[in-house]
mmCIF file of C-alpha atoms in Angstrom:
data_model
loop_
_atom_site.group_PDB
_atom_site.id
_atom_site.type_symbol
_atom_site.label_atom_id
_atom_site.label_comp_id
_atom_site.label_asym_id
_atom_site.label_seq_id
_atom_site.Cartn_x
_atom_site.Cartn_y
_atom_site.Cartn_z
ATOM 1 C CA ASP A 26 -4.223 6.260 -13.972
ATOM 2 C CA ALA A 27 -5.034 3.167 -14.596
ATOM 3 C CA LYS A 28 -7.972 1.178 -13.166
ATOM 4 C CA THR A 29 -8.244 -2.086 -11.412
ATOM 5 C CA THR A 30 -11.196 -4.647 -11.163
ATOM 6 C CA GLN A 31 -10.954 -6.888 -8.938
ATOM 7 C CA PRO A 32 -13.945 -9.929 -7.212
ATOM 8 C CA THR A 33 -14.600 -8.777 -3.855
ATOM 9 C CA SER A 34 -14.317 -12.427 -2.933
ATOM 10 C CA MET A 35 -12.654 -15.695 -2.989
ATOM 11 C CA ASP A 36 -12.586 -19.194 -1.051
ATOM 12 C CA CYS A 37 -10.042 -21.647 -1.451
ATOM 13 C CA ALA A 38 -9.334 -25.007 0.434
ATOM 14 C CA GLU A 39 -6.113 -25.213 2.050
ATOM 15 C CA GLY A 40 -2.887 -26.663 -0.091
ATOM 16 C CA ARG A 41 -4.742 -25.545 -3.630
ATOM 17 C CA ALA A 42 -3.959 -23.701 -5.507
ATOM 18 C CA ALA A 43 -5.600 -19.553 -5.163
ATOM 19 C CA ASN A 44 -5.975 -17.576 -8.738
ATOM 20 C CA LEU A 45 -7.465 -14.072 -8.561
ATOM 21 C CA PRO A 46 -7.959 -12.668 -11.617
ATOM 22 C CA CYS A 47 -8.053 -8.674 -11.826
ATOM 23 C CA ASN A 48 -8.827 -6.838 -14.687
ATOM 24 C CA HIS A 49 -6.388 -4.201 -16.340
ATOM 25 C CA SER A 50 -8.230 -2.747 -19.420
ATOM 26 C CA THR A 51 -6.604 0.747 -19.569
ATOM 27 C CA ILE A 52 -2.914 0.376 -19.060
ATOM 28 C CA SER A 53 -0.746 1.691 -20.715
ATOM 29 C CA GLY A 54 3.166 0.504 -22.118
ATOM 30 C CA ASN A 55 5.297 0.970 -19.497
ATOM 31 C CA GLU A 56 2.544 1.023 -17.019
ATOM 32 C CA TYR A 57 3.517 -2.483 -14.263
ATOM 33 C CA VAL A 58 1.119 -4.445 -12.314
ATOM 34 C CA TYR A 59 2.095 -5.371 -8.586
ATOM 35 C CA TRP A 60 0.290 -7.406 -6.830
ATOM 36 C CA TYR A 61 0.529 -6.773 -3.179
ATOM 37 C CA ARG A 62 -1.824 -8.429 0.317
ATOM 38 C CA GLN A 63 -2.397 -7.638 3.252
ATOM 39 C CA ILE A 64 -3.077 -9.895 6.277
ATOM 40 C CA HIS A 65 -5.739 -8.598 9.151
ATOM 41 C CA SER A 66 -4.296 -5.091 10.367
ATOM 42 C CA GLN A 67 -0.349 -5.361 9.701
ATOM 43 C CA GLY A 68 0.809 -2.750 6.350
ATOM 44 C CA PRO A 69 0.474 -4.219 2.827
ATOM 45 C CA GLN A 70 3.116 -6.436 2.109
ATOM 46 C CA TYR A 71 4.562 -6.841 -1.573
ATOM 47 C CA ILE A 72 4.312 -9.712 -3.611
ATOM 48 C CA ILE A 73 5.673 -9.863 -7.022
ATOM 49 C CA HIS A 74 5.074 -8.001 -9.865
ATOM 50 C CA GLY A 75 5.274 -7.858 -14.066
ATOM 51 C CA LEU A 76 5.225 -5.403 -16.871
ATOM 52 C CA LYS A 77 4.402 -8.621 -19.919
ATOM 53 C CA ASN A 78 5.548 -11.419 -18.854
ATOM 54 C CA ASN A 79 4.841 -13.852 -17.300
ATOM 55 C CA GLU A 80 7.486 -13.473 -13.443
ATOM 56 C CA THR A 81 7.308 -16.556 -10.493
ATOM 57 C CA ASN A 82 9.170 -15.810 -7.012
ATOM 58 C CA GLU A 83 9.313 -18.198 -4.146
ATOM 59 C CA MET A 84 5.416 -17.300 -2.890
ATOM 60 C CA ALA A 85 3.559 -16.614 -5.513
ATOM 61 C CA SER A 86 3.413 -16.685 -9.928
ATOM 62 C CA LEU A 87 2.232 -13.296 -12.259
ATOM 63 C CA ILE A 88 0.697 -14.269 -15.720
ATOM 64 C CA ILE A 89 -0.531 -11.567 -17.604
ATOM 65 C CA THR A 90 -2.244 -11.675 -20.873
ATOM 66 C CA GLU A 91 -0.154 -10.825 -23.931
ATOM 67 C CA ASP A 92 -2.820 -7.718 -24.160
ATOM 68 C CA ARG A 93 -1.817 -6.640 -20.970
ATOM 69 C CA LYS A 94 -5.532 -6.674 -20.150
ATOM 70 C CA SER A 95 -5.816 -8.588 -16.987
ATOM 71 C CA SER A 96 -3.654 -10.655 -15.277
ATOM 72 C CA THR A 97 -4.326 -13.606 -12.338
ATOM 73 C CA LEU A 98 -1.674 -14.742 -9.272
ATOM 74 C CA ILE A 99 -1.238 -17.618 -8.026
ATOM 75 C CA LEU A 100 -0.931 -18.799 -4.956
ATOM 76 C CA PRO A 101 0.518 -22.694 -5.876
ATOM 77 C CA HIS A 102 -0.568 -23.937 -2.388
ATOM 78 C CA ALA A 103 -2.627 -22.440 -0.320
ATOM 79 C CA THR A 104 -2.429 -22.006 3.313
ATOM 80 C CA LEU A 105 -4.116 -21.266 6.030
ATOM 81 C CA ARG A 106 -1.645 -17.846 6.315
ATOM 82 C CA ASP A 107 -2.491 -16.692 3.407
ATOM 83 C CA THR A 108 -5.858 -15.357 4.183
ATOM 84 C CA ALA A 109 -5.827 -11.175 3.393
ATOM 85 C CA VAL A 110 -7.243 -8.952 1.445
ATOM 86 C CA TYR A 111 -5.022 -9.059 -2.061
ATOM 87 C CA TYR A 112 -3.950 -5.551 -4.078
ATOM 88 C CA CYS A 113 -3.586 -5.698 -7.554
ATOM 89 C CA ILE A 114 -2.291 -2.014 -7.991
ATOM 90 C CA VAL A 115 -1.248 -0.665 -11.805
ATOM 91 C CA ARG A 116 1.723 1.178 -10.829
ATOM 92 C CA VAL A 117 0.779 5.239 -11.924
ATOM 93 C CA GLY A 118 3.274 6.444 -14.820
ATOM 94 C CA ASN A 119 6.079 7.663 -14.636
ATOM 95 C CA THR A 120 6.365 8.084 -10.514
ATOM 96 C CA ASP A 121 6.309 5.586 -7.721
ATOM 97 C CA LYS A 122 2.264 5.516 -5.998
ATOM 98 C CA LEU A 123 0.364 2.788 -5.605
ATOM 99 C CA ILE A 124 -2.578 3.982 -6.055
ATOM 100 C CA PHE A 125 -5.119 1.360 -4.422
ATOM 101 C CA GLY A 126 -8.381 -0.282 -5.102
ATOM 102 C CA THR A 127 -11.107 -2.635 -3.143
ATOM 103 C CA GLY A 128 -8.346 -5.854 -3.682
ATOM 104 C CA THR A 129 -9.877 -9.411 -2.303
ATOM 105 C CA ARG A 130 -10.818 -11.202 0.448
ATOM 106 C CA LEU A 131 -8.843 -13.771 -0.142
ATOM 107 C CA GLN A 132 -10.865 -16.657 2.934
ATOM 108 C CA VAL A 133 -8.661 -20.170 2.494
ATOM 109 C CA PHE A 134 -10.271 -23.046 4.383
ATOM 110 C CA PRO A 135 -8.834 -25.803 6.007
ATOM 111 C CA ASP B 24 17.811 -3.549 6.875
ATOM 112 C CA ALA B 25 14.982 -3.602 9.813
ATOM 113 C CA GLY B 26 12.076 -2.036 6.820
ATOM 114 C CA VAL B 27 10.788 0.573 7.471
ATOM 115 C CA ILE B 28 10.205 1.952 10.910
ATOM 116 C CA GLN B 29 6.402 3.677 12.602
ATOM 117 C CA SER B 30 5.994 5.082 16.121
ATOM 118 C CA PRO B 31 4.068 4.919 17.746
ATOM 119 C CA ARG B 32 2.271 2.092 16.674
ATOM 120 C CA HIS B 33 -0.897 3.376 18.875
ATOM 121 C CA GLU B 34 -2.092 6.734 19.913
ATOM 122 C CA VAL B 35 -4.656 7.536 21.730
ATOM 123 C CA THR B 36 -5.907 11.687 22.057
ATOM 124 C CA GLU B 37 -8.154 14.332 22.509
ATOM 125 C CA MET B 38 -9.957 16.416 20.325
ATOM 126 C CA GLY B 39 -8.209 18.944 19.684
ATOM 127 C CA GLN B 40 -4.874 17.780 20.488
ATOM 128 C CA GLU B 41 -2.168 17.853 18.005
ATOM 129 C CA VAL B 42 -0.533 14.289 16.804
ATOM 130 C CA THR B 43 2.516 13.472 15.630
ATOM 131 C CA LEU B 44 3.219 10.201 13.222
ATOM 132 C CA ARG B 45 7.474 9.717 12.382
ATOM 133 C CA CYS B 46 8.036 7.969 10.158
ATOM 134 C CA LYS B 47 11.683 6.309 9.134
ATOM 135 C CA PRO B 48 12.182 4.855 6.046
ATOM 136 C CA ILE B 49 15.000 2.190 4.974
ATOM 137 C CA SER B 50 18.584 3.037 4.392
ATOM 138 C CA GLY B 51 19.392 3.982 0.554
ATOM 139 C CA HIS B 52 15.112 4.490 -0.830
ATOM 140 C CA ASN B 53 14.316 7.872 -1.583
ATOM 141 C CA SER B 54 10.424 7.814 -1.864
ATOM 142 C CA LEU B 55 8.451 7.850 0.631
ATOM 143 C CA PHE B 56 4.665 7.849 0.828
ATOM 144 C CA TRP B 57 1.977 7.970 4.338
ATOM 145 C CA TYR B 58 -0.799 6.518 3.827
ATOM 146 C CA ARG B 59 -4.437 7.087 5.489
ATOM 147 C CA GLN B 60 -7.253 3.549 5.991
ATOM 148 C CA THR B 61 -10.436 3.099 6.793
ATOM 149 C CA MET B 62 -12.841 1.032 7.656
ATOM 150 C CA MET B 63 -15.488 3.282 5.067
ATOM 151 C CA ARG B 64 -12.293 5.103 2.376
ATOM 152 C CA GLY B 65 -9.680 2.367 2.748
ATOM 153 C CA LEU B 66 -6.350 2.609 1.438
ATOM 154 C CA GLU B 67 -5.467 5.692 0.628
ATOM 155 C CA LEU B 68 -2.777 8.353 -0.355
ATOM 156 C CA LEU B 69 -2.163 11.496 1.660
ATOM 157 C CA ILE B 70 1.191 12.728 0.483
ATOM 158 C CA TYR B 71 4.434 10.619 -2.059
ATOM 159 C CA PHE B 72 7.506 12.599 -1.409
ATOM 160 C CA ASN B 73 11.031 12.182 -3.139
ATOM 161 C CA ASN B 74 14.775 12.941 -2.681
ATOM 162 C CA ASN B 75 12.535 14.980 0.362
ATOM 163 C CA VAL B 76 10.842 16.664 -1.893
ATOM 164 C CA PRO B 77 6.761 16.935 -1.439
ATOM 165 C CA ILE B 78 5.986 15.726 -5.029
ATOM 166 C CA ASP B 79 2.317 15.358 -4.645
ATOM 167 C CA ASP B 80 -0.339 16.303 -1.449
ATOM 168 C CA SER B 81 -3.200 16.023 -3.396
ATOM 169 C CA GLY B 82 -4.745 13.197 -1.715
ATOM 170 C CA MET B 83 -3.860 15.329 2.659
ATOM 171 C CA PRO B 84 -7.556 15.702 3.652
ATOM 172 C CA GLU B 85 -7.557 19.495 4.711
ATOM 173 C CA ASP B 86 -5.273 22.022 5.752
ATOM 174 C CA ARG B 87 -5.788 20.060 9.271
ATOM 175 C CA PHE B 88 -2.724 17.466 8.268
ATOM 176 C CA SER B 89 0.690 18.668 7.243
ATOM 177 C CA ALA B 90 3.489 16.549 6.829
ATOM 178 C CA LYS B 91 7.242 17.120 6.718
ATOM 179 C CA MET B 92 10.447 15.096 5.596
ATOM 180 C CA PRO B 93 13.817 17.550 6.945
ATOM 181 C CA ASN B 94 15.644 14.327 5.344
ATOM 182 C CA ALA B 95 16.862 10.873 4.350
ATOM 183 C CA SER B 96 15.588 8.919 7.303
ATOM 184 C CA PHE B 97 12.576 10.480 8.439
ATOM 185 C CA SER B 98 8.900 12.314 7.719
ATOM 186 C CA THR B 99 6.836 13.249 10.192
ATOM 187 C CA LEU B 100 2.791 13.757 9.661
ATOM 188 C CA LYS B 101 0.859 16.004 12.124
ATOM 189 C CA ILE B 102 -2.377 16.649 12.343
ATOM 190 C CA GLN B 103 -3.419 19.301 14.184
ATOM 191 C CA PRO B 104 -6.195 20.080 15.664
ATOM 192 C CA SER B 105 -7.371 15.819 15.460
ATOM 193 C CA GLU B 106 -10.642 15.500 15.257
ATOM 194 C CA PRO B 107 -12.254 12.272 15.740
ATOM 195 C CA ARG B 108 -12.966 10.850 12.058
ATOM 196 C CA ASP B 109 -9.003 10.882 11.142
ATOM 197 C CA SER B 110 -9.161 8.289 13.587
ATOM 198 C CA ALA B 111 -7.242 5.717 11.376
ATOM 199 C CA VAL B 112 -4.033 3.991 10.706
ATOM 200 C CA TYR B 113 -1.821 5.692 9.641
ATOM 201 C CA PHE B 114 1.329 3.891 7.112
ATOM 202 C CA CYS B 115 3.910 4.388 5.957
ATOM 203 C CA ALA B 116 6.527 3.123 2.923
ATOM 204 C CA SER B 117 9.614 3.660 1.417
ATOM 205 C CA THR B 118 10.059 2.462 -2.436
ATOM 206 C CA LEU B 119 14.360 3.162 -4.398
ATOM 207 C CA THR B 120 12.675 5.451 -7.362
ATOM 208 C CA GLY B 121 12.665 3.397 -10.386
ATOM 209 C CA TRP B 122 10.044 1.408 -12.855
ATOM 210 C CA ASN B 123 10.845 -1.346 -11.217
ATOM 211 C CA THR B 124 11.300 -1.474 -8.498
ATOM 212 C CA GLU B 125 8.620 -2.328 -4.459
ATOM 213 C CA ALA B 126 7.734 -0.830 -2.089
ATOM 214 C CA PHE B 127 7.400 -1.908 1.102
ATOM 215 C CA PHE B 128 5.145 -0.902 4.255
ATOM 216 C CA GLY B 129 5.884 0.049 7.691
ATOM 217 C CA GLN B 130 3.405 -1.601 10.634
ATOM 218 C CA GLY B 131 1.067 1.438 10.710
ATOM 219 C CA THR B 132 0.547 3.670 13.057
ATOM 220 C CA ARG B 133 -3.585 3.481 14.767
ATOM 221 C CA LEU B 134 -4.492 7.044 15.598
ATOM 222 C CA THR B 135 -7.805 6.869 17.360
ATOM 223 C CA VAL B 136 -9.053 10.478 18.902
ATOM 224 C CA VAL B 137 -12.041 10.703 21.601
#
Protein backbone atom coordinates (compact mmCIF):
# COMPACT_ATOMS: atom_id res chain seq x y z
CA ASP A 1 0.00 0.00 0.00
CA ALA A 2 1.27 3.43 -0.87
CA LYS A 3 2.06 5.29 2.33
CA THR A 4 1.64 8.98 3.00
CA THR A 5 3.65 11.35 5.17
CA GLN A 6 2.12 14.50 6.62
CA PRO A 7 3.27 17.05 9.19
CA THR A 8 1.80 16.37 12.60
CA SER A 9 0.38 19.84 13.07
CA MET A 10 0.09 23.25 11.42
CA ASP A 11 -1.27 26.67 12.33
CA CYS A 12 -3.01 29.15 10.08
CA ALA A 13 -4.43 32.62 10.63
CA GLU A 14 -8.10 33.06 9.92
CA GLY A 15 -8.69 34.42 6.41
CA ARG A 16 -5.32 33.25 5.12
CA ALA A 17 -4.71 30.29 2.85
CA ALA A 18 -3.89 27.01 4.53
CA ASN A 19 -1.49 24.84 2.55
CA LEU A 20 -1.29 21.27 3.80
CA PRO A 21 1.48 19.14 2.25
CA CYS A 22 1.54 15.37 1.75
CA ASN A 23 4.25 13.06 0.49
CA HIS A 24 3.31 9.83 -1.29
CA SER A 25 6.50 8.81 -3.07
CA THR A 26 5.45 5.17 -3.58
CA ILE A 27 2.15 5.95 -5.27
CA SER A 28 1.26 3.79 -8.27
CA GLY A 29 0.16 5.17 -11.60
CA ASN A 30 -3.50 4.31 -11.14
CA GLU A 31 -3.91 5.31 -7.50
CA TYR A 32 -5.85 8.39 -6.54
CA VAL A 33 -4.96 10.87 -3.81
CA TYR A 34 -7.87 11.58 -1.44
CA TRP A 35 -8.24 14.18 1.28
CA TYR A 36 -10.60 13.89 4.22
CA ARG A 37 -10.93 15.88 7.38
CA GLN A 38 -12.30 15.10 10.80
CA ILE A 39 -13.71 17.81 12.97
CA HIS A 40 -13.62 16.96 16.65
CA SER A 41 -15.26 13.54 17.04
CA GLN A 42 -17.41 13.62 13.93
CA GLY A 43 -17.11 11.14 11.09
CA PRO A 44 -14.44 11.93 8.49
CA GLN A 45 -15.66 14.28 5.80
CA TYR A 46 -14.64 14.00 2.16
CA ILE A 47 -12.89 17.08 0.77
CA ILE A 48 -11.41 16.37 -2.64
CA HIS A 49 -9.50 13.81 -4.67
CA GLY A 50 -7.37 13.67 -7.81
CA LEU A 51 -5.24 11.47 -10.02
CA LYS A 52 -2.70 13.71 -11.70
CA ASN A 53 -4.39 16.96 -12.64
CA ASN A 54 -5.02 19.76 -10.21
CA GLU A 55 -8.55 19.79 -8.88
CA THR A 56 -10.77 22.43 -7.33
CA ASN A 57 -14.17 22.33 -5.70
CA GLU A 58 -16.17 24.54 -3.37
CA MET A 59 -14.15 23.43 -0.37
CA ALA A 60 -10.55 23.32 -1.52
CA SER A 61 -7.94 22.94 -4.24
CA LEU A 62 -5.64 19.99 -4.72
CA ILE A 63 -2.26 20.46 -6.35
CA ILE A 64 -0.46 17.26 -7.39
CA THR A 65 3.15 17.44 -8.55
CA GLU A 66 3.99 16.23 -12.02
CA ASP A 67 5.79 13.14 -10.70
CA ARG A 68 2.80 12.51 -8.39
CA LYS A 69 5.07 11.96 -5.41
CA SER A 70 3.53 14.76 -3.40
CA SER A 71 0.47 16.93 -3.21
CA THR A 72 -0.85 20.00 -1.41
CA LEU A 73 -4.34 20.69 -0.17
CA ILE A 74 -5.20 24.37 -0.23
CA LEU A 75 -7.98 25.94 1.81
CA PRO A 76 -8.05 29.39 0.18
CA HIS A 77 -9.55 31.37 3.07
CA ALA A 78 -9.34 29.40 6.28
CA THR A 79 -12.00 29.95 8.93
CA LEU A 80 -12.15 28.84 12.55
CA ARG A 81 -14.50 26.05 11.47
CA ASP A 82 -11.69 24.57 9.36
CA THR A 83 -9.85 23.56 12.53
CA ALA A 84 -9.65 19.77 12.16
CA VAL A 85 -7.41 16.82 11.45
CA TYR A 86 -6.72 16.52 7.73
CA TYR A 87 -5.92 13.14 6.24
CA CYS A 88 -4.13 12.56 2.97
CA ILE A 89 -4.84 9.05 1.66
CA VAL A 90 -3.76 7.07 -1.34
CA ARG A 91 -6.56 4.82 -2.41
CA VAL A 92 -5.45 1.23 -2.39
CA GLY A 93 -4.97 -0.32 -5.81
CA ASN A 94 -8.12 -1.57 -7.44
CA THR A 95 -10.18 -1.68 -4.27
CA ASP A 96 -12.34 0.91 -2.55
CA LYS A 97 -10.32 0.79 0.65
CA LEU A 98 -9.16 3.99 2.34
CA ILE A 99 -6.31 3.50 4.81
CA PHE A 100 -5.93 6.45 7.16
CA GLY A 101 -2.61 7.64 8.55
CA THR A 102 -2.13 10.02 11.45
CA GLY A 103 -3.05 13.17 9.53
CA THR A 104 -2.23 16.85 10.12
CA ARG A 105 -3.91 18.71 12.92
CA LEU A 106 -4.72 22.17 11.53
CA GLN A 107 -5.40 24.90 14.04
CA VAL A 108 -6.92 28.08 12.62
CA PHE A 109 -6.53 31.02 14.97
CA PRO A 110 -8.25 34.43 14.99
CA ASP B 1 -30.45 11.02 1.16
CA ALA B 2 -29.89 11.16 4.92
CA GLY B 3 -26.35 9.88 4.57
CA VAL B 4 -24.86 6.90 6.37
CA ILE B 5 -26.90 6.20 9.48
CA GLN B 6 -25.42 4.50 12.50
CA SER B 7 -27.10 3.38 15.68
CA PRO B 8 -26.86 3.72 18.54
CA ARG B 9 -24.85 6.95 18.81
CA HIS B 10 -23.67 6.01 22.28
CA GLU B 11 -23.47 2.64 23.99
CA VAL B 12 -22.33 1.85 27.48
CA THR B 13 -22.12 -1.79 28.42
CA GLU B 14 -20.57 -4.03 31.00
CA MET B 15 -17.61 -6.24 30.26
CA GLY B 16 -18.71 -9.62 28.97
CA GLN B 17 -21.92 -8.40 27.40
CA GLU B 18 -22.72 -8.65 23.71
CA VAL B 19 -22.75 -5.42 21.75
CA THR B 20 -24.29 -4.89 18.32
CA LEU B 21 -23.61 -1.80 16.26
CA ARG B 22 -25.77 -1.03 13.25
CA CYS B 23 -25.24 0.76 9.97
CA LYS B 24 -27.47 1.78 7.09
CA PRO B 25 -25.39 2.80 4.06
CA ILE B 26 -26.38 5.36 1.47
CA SER B 27 -28.90 3.94 -0.95
CA GLY B 28 -27.24 2.71 -4.13
CA HIS B 29 -23.80 2.33 -2.59
CA ASN B 30 -22.36 -1.15 -2.92
CA SER B 31 -19.26 -0.99 -0.70
CA LEU B 32 -19.37 -0.70 3.06
CA PHE B 33 -16.61 -0.29 5.63
CA TRP B 34 -16.34 -0.54 9.38
CA TYR B 35 -13.62 1.51 11.09
CA ARG B 36 -12.57 1.84 14.72
CA GLN B 37 -10.95 4.97 16.16
CA THR B 38 -8.97 5.26 19.37
CA MET B 39 -6.46 7.79 20.60
CA MET B 40 -3.70 5.21 20.57
CA ARG B 41 -4.27 3.62 17.17
CA GLY B 42 -6.14 6.26 15.17
CA LEU B 43 -8.60 5.19 12.48
CA GLU B 44 -8.32 1.48 11.72
CA LEU B 45 -10.15 -0.33 8.94
CA LEU B 46 -11.79 -3.41 10.43
CA ILE B 47 -13.68 -4.95 7.52
CA TYR B 48 -14.80 -4.11 4.01
CA PHE B 49 -17.84 -5.46 2.14
CA ASN B 50 -18.54 -5.26 -1.56
CA ASN B 51 -21.98 -6.23 -2.86
CA ASN B 52 -22.79 -7.59 0.61
CA VAL B 53 -19.81 -9.96 0.56
CA PRO B 54 -16.90 -9.55 3.01
CA ILE B 55 -13.83 -8.84 0.92
CA ASP B 56 -11.19 -8.05 3.49
CA ASP B 57 -11.56 -8.71 7.22
CA SER B 58 -7.86 -8.61 8.01
CA GLY B 59 -8.40 -5.68 10.35
CA MET B 60 -10.84 -7.49 12.62
CA PRO B 61 -8.94 -7.71 15.90
CA GLU B 62 -10.02 -11.17 17.05
CA ASP B 63 -12.76 -13.75 17.02
CA ARG B 64 -14.84 -11.74 19.43
CA PHE B 65 -15.61 -9.40 16.54
CA SER B 66 -17.94 -10.35 13.72
CA ALA B 67 -19.66 -8.38 10.97
CA LYS B 68 -22.52 -9.18 8.66
CA MET B 69 -24.24 -7.56 5.75
CA PRO B 70 -27.48 -9.48 5.12
CA ASN B 71 -28.64 -7.03 2.45
CA ALA B 72 -27.56 -3.89 0.65
CA SER B 73 -29.17 -1.57 3.17
CA PHE B 74 -27.99 -2.94 6.49
CA SER B 75 -24.86 -4.10 8.26
CA THR B 76 -23.99 -5.04 11.82
CA LEU B 77 -20.78 -5.23 13.81
CA LYS B 78 -21.01 -7.48 16.83
CA ILE B 79 -18.64 -7.85 19.76
CA GLN B 80 -19.14 -10.86 21.98
CA PRO B 81 -17.98 -10.83 24.71
CA SER B 82 -17.04 -7.17 25.00
CA GLU B 83 -13.94 -6.01 26.90
CA PRO B 84 -12.88 -2.60 28.21
CA ARG B 85 -10.20 -2.35 25.51
CA ASP B 86 -12.95 -2.39 22.89
CA SER B 87 -13.97 1.09 24.01
CA ALA B 88 -13.68 3.31 20.96
CA VAL B 89 -15.67 5.18 18.34
CA TYR B 90 -16.83 2.89 15.56
CA PHE B 91 -17.53 4.40 12.15
CA CYS B 92 -19.35 2.96 9.19
CA ALA B 93 -18.76 4.29 5.68
CA SER B 94 -20.17 3.52 2.26
CA THR B 95 -19.24 4.22 -1.33
CA LEU B 96 -20.05 3.27 -4.89
CA THR B 97 -17.37 1.03 -6.32
CA GLY B 98 -15.13 2.76 -8.79
CA TRP B 99 -11.83 4.52 -9.20
CA ASN B 100 -13.27 8.00 -9.02
CA THR B 101 -15.75 7.91 -6.15
CA GLU B 102 -15.74 9.14 -2.57
CA ALA B 103 -16.72 7.37 0.63
CA PHE B 104 -19.17 8.89 3.08
CA PHE B 105 -18.97 8.29 6.80
CA GLY B 106 -21.62 8.03 9.46
CA GLN B 107 -21.45 9.97 12.71
CA GLY B 108 -20.12 6.99 14.59
CA THR B 109 -21.05 4.97 17.65
CA ARG B 110 -19.15 5.75 20.82
CA LEU B 111 -18.77 2.49 22.72
CA THR B 112 -17.76 2.39 26.35
CA VAL B 113 -17.21 -0.98 27.99
CA VAL B 114 -16.94 -0.79 31.78
